[in-house]
C-alpha positions as a Python dict, from the first residue, in 0.01 Angstrom:
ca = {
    (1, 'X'): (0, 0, 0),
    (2, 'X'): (-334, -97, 139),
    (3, 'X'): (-437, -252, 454),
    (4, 'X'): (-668, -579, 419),
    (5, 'X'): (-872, -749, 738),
    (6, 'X'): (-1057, -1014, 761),
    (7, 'X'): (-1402, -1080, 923),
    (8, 'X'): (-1634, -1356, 1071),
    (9, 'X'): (-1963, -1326, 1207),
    (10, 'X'): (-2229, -1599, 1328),
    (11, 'X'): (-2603, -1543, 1430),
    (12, 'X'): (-2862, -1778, 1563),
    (13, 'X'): (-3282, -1677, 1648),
    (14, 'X'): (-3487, -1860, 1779),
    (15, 'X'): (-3821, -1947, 1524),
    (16, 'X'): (-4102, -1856, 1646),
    (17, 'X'): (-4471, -1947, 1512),
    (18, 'X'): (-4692, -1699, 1334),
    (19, 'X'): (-4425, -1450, 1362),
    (20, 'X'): (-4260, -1270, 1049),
    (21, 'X'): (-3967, -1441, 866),
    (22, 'X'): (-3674, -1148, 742),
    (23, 'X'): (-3409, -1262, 573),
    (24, 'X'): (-3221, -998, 379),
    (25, 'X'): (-3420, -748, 430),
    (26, 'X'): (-3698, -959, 283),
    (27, 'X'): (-4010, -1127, 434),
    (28, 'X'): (-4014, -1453, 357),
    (29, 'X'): (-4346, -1664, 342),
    (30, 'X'): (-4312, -1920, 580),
    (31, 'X'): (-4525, -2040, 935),
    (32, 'X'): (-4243, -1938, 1118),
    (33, 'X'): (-4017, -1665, 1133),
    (34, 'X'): (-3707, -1558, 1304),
    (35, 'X'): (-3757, -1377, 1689),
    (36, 'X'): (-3544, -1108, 1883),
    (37, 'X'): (-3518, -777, 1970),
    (38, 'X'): (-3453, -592, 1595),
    (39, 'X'): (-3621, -750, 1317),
    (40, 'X'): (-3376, -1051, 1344),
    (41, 'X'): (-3201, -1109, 1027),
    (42, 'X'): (-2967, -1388, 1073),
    (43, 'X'): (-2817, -1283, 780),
    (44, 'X'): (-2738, -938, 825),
    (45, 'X'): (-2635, -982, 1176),
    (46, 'X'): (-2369, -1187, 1127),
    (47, 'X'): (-2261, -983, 821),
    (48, 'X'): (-2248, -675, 1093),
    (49, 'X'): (-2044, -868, 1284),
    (50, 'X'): (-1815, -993, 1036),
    (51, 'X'): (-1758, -616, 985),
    (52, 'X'): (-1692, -521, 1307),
    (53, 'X'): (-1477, -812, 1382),
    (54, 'X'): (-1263, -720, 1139),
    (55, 'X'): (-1225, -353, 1237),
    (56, 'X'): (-1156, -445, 1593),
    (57, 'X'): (-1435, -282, 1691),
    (58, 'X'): (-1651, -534, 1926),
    (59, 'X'): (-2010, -691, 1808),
    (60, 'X'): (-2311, -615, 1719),
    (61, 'X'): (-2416, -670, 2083),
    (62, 'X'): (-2187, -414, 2210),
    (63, 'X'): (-2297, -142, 1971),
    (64, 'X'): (-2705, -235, 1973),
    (65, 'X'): (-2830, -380, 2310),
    (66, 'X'): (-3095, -555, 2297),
    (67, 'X'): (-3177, -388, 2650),
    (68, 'X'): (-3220, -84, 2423),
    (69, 'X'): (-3576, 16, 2300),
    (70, 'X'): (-3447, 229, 2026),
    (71, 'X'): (-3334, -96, 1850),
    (72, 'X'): (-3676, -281, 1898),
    (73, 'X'): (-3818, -353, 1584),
    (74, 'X'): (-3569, -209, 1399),
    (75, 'X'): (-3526, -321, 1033),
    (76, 'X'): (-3117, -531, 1067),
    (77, 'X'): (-3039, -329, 732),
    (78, 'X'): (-3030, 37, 902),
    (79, 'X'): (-2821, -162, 1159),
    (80, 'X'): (-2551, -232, 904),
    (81, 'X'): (-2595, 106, 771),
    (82, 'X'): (-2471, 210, 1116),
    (83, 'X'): (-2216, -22, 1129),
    (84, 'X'): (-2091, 74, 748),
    (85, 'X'): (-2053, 460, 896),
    (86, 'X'): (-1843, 338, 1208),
    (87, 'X'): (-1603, 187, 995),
    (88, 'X'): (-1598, 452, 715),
    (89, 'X'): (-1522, 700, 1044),
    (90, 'X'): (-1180, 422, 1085),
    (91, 'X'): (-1106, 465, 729),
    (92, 'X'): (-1212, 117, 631),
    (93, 'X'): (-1379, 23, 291),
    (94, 'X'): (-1552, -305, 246),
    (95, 'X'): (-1398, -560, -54),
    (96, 'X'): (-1638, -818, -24),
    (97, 'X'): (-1915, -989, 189),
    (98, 'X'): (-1935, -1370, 178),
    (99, 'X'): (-2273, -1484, 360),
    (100, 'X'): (-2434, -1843, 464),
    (101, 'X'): (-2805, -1914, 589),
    (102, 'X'): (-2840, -2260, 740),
    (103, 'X'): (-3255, -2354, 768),
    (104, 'X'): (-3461, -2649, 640),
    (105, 'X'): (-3729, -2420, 532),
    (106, 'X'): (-3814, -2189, 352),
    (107, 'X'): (-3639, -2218, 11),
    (108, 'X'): (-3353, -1943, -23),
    (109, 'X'): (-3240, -1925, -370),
    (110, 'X'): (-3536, -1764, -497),
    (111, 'X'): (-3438, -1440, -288),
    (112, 'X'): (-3111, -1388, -301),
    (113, 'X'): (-3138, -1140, -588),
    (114, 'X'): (-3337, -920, -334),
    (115, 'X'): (-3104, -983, -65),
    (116, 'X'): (-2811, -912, -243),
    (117, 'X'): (-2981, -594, -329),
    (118, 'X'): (-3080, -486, -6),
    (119, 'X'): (-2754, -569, 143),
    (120, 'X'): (-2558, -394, -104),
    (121, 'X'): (-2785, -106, -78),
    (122, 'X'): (-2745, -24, 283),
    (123, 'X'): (-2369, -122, 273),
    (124, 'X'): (-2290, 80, 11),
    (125, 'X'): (-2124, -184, -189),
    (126, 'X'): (-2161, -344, -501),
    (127, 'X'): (-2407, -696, -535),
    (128, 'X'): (-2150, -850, -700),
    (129, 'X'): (-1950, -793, -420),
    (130, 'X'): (-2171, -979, -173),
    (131, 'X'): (-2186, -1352, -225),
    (132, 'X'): (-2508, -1533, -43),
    (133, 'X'): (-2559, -1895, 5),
    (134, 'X'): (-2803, -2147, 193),
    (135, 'X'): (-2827, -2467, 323),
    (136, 'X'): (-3006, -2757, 522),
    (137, 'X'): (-2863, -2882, 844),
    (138, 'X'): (-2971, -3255, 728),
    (139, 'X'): (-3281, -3243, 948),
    (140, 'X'): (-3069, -3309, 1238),
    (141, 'X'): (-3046, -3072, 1604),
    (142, 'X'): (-3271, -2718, 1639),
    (143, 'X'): (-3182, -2631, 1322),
    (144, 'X'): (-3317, -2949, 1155),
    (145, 'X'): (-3641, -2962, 1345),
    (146, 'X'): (-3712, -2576, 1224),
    (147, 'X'): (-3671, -2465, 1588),
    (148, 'X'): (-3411, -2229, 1516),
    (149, 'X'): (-3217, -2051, 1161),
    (150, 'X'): (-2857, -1995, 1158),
    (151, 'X'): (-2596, -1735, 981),
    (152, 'X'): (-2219, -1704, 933),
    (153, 'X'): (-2065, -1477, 715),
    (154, 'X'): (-1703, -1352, 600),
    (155, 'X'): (-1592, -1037, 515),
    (156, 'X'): (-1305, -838, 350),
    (157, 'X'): (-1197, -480, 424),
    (158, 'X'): (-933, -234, 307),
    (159, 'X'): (-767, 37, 451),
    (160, 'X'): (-607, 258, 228),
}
């Protein structure tokens, strides 16, 4: 019989003019783009800690201060490469990653099929087994007036 836990992460940056937009693992064309320490990918930070959450094993925070320079800069996707090893070392697989981007702008749909493949690439898992969606906040709060991007994300994993 197999063990099964369940995830949820959430991520919010800050936008920041003239600065690049990654979403996925993919730069986005837009005025705007997301700012932190890494690369900040929204997306893949809440899948991380989805993932972690469900392994018991803290946040994305714990394991990659942003008071640490080796993580400036750093592309999100070798982060969740990281984070797929720590759980491999527990003996966890993952099922399935279910993903949501909240923004006005830009468009998403046209990149999930790159997403998806990134994301599946560095988690070893298959694309059809990661599930990515977007929408608007209504124009309403910091997300509505483009001041800031938004990701939650659910995850399954298995424990033999």
């Amino acid at each position: 019989m197999s063990k099964l836990k369940v995830g949820f992460g959430f991520d919010v940056h800050q936008m920041k003019e003239g600065h690049p937009f990654i979403m996925g693992g993919v730069q986005l064309e837009h005025h705007s783009g997301a700012f932190g320490h890494s690369d900040a990918d929204v997306i893949v930070h809440a899948i991380c800690d989805a993932l972690l959450g469900a392994a018991n094993m803290r946040d994305i925070g714990y394991h990659f201060s942003n008071k640490d320079e080796r993580w400036r800069g750093i592309s999100s996707l070798i982060l969740l490469q990281h984070v797929i090893g720590l759980l491999k070392e527990k003996g966890w697989a993952v099922g399935n990653i279910d993903a949501m981007i909240c923004l006005e702008a830009p468009k998403i749909n046209p990149h999930v099929p790159a997403m998806k493949a990134n994301i599946a690439q560095a988690a070893g898992i298959d694309e059809e087994d990661i599930s990515i969606k977007a929408t608007t906040n209504e124009q309403m709060g910091f997300i509505g007036r483009g001041e800031g991007v938004v990701a939650y994300a659910v995850c399954l994993i298995e424990k033999a």
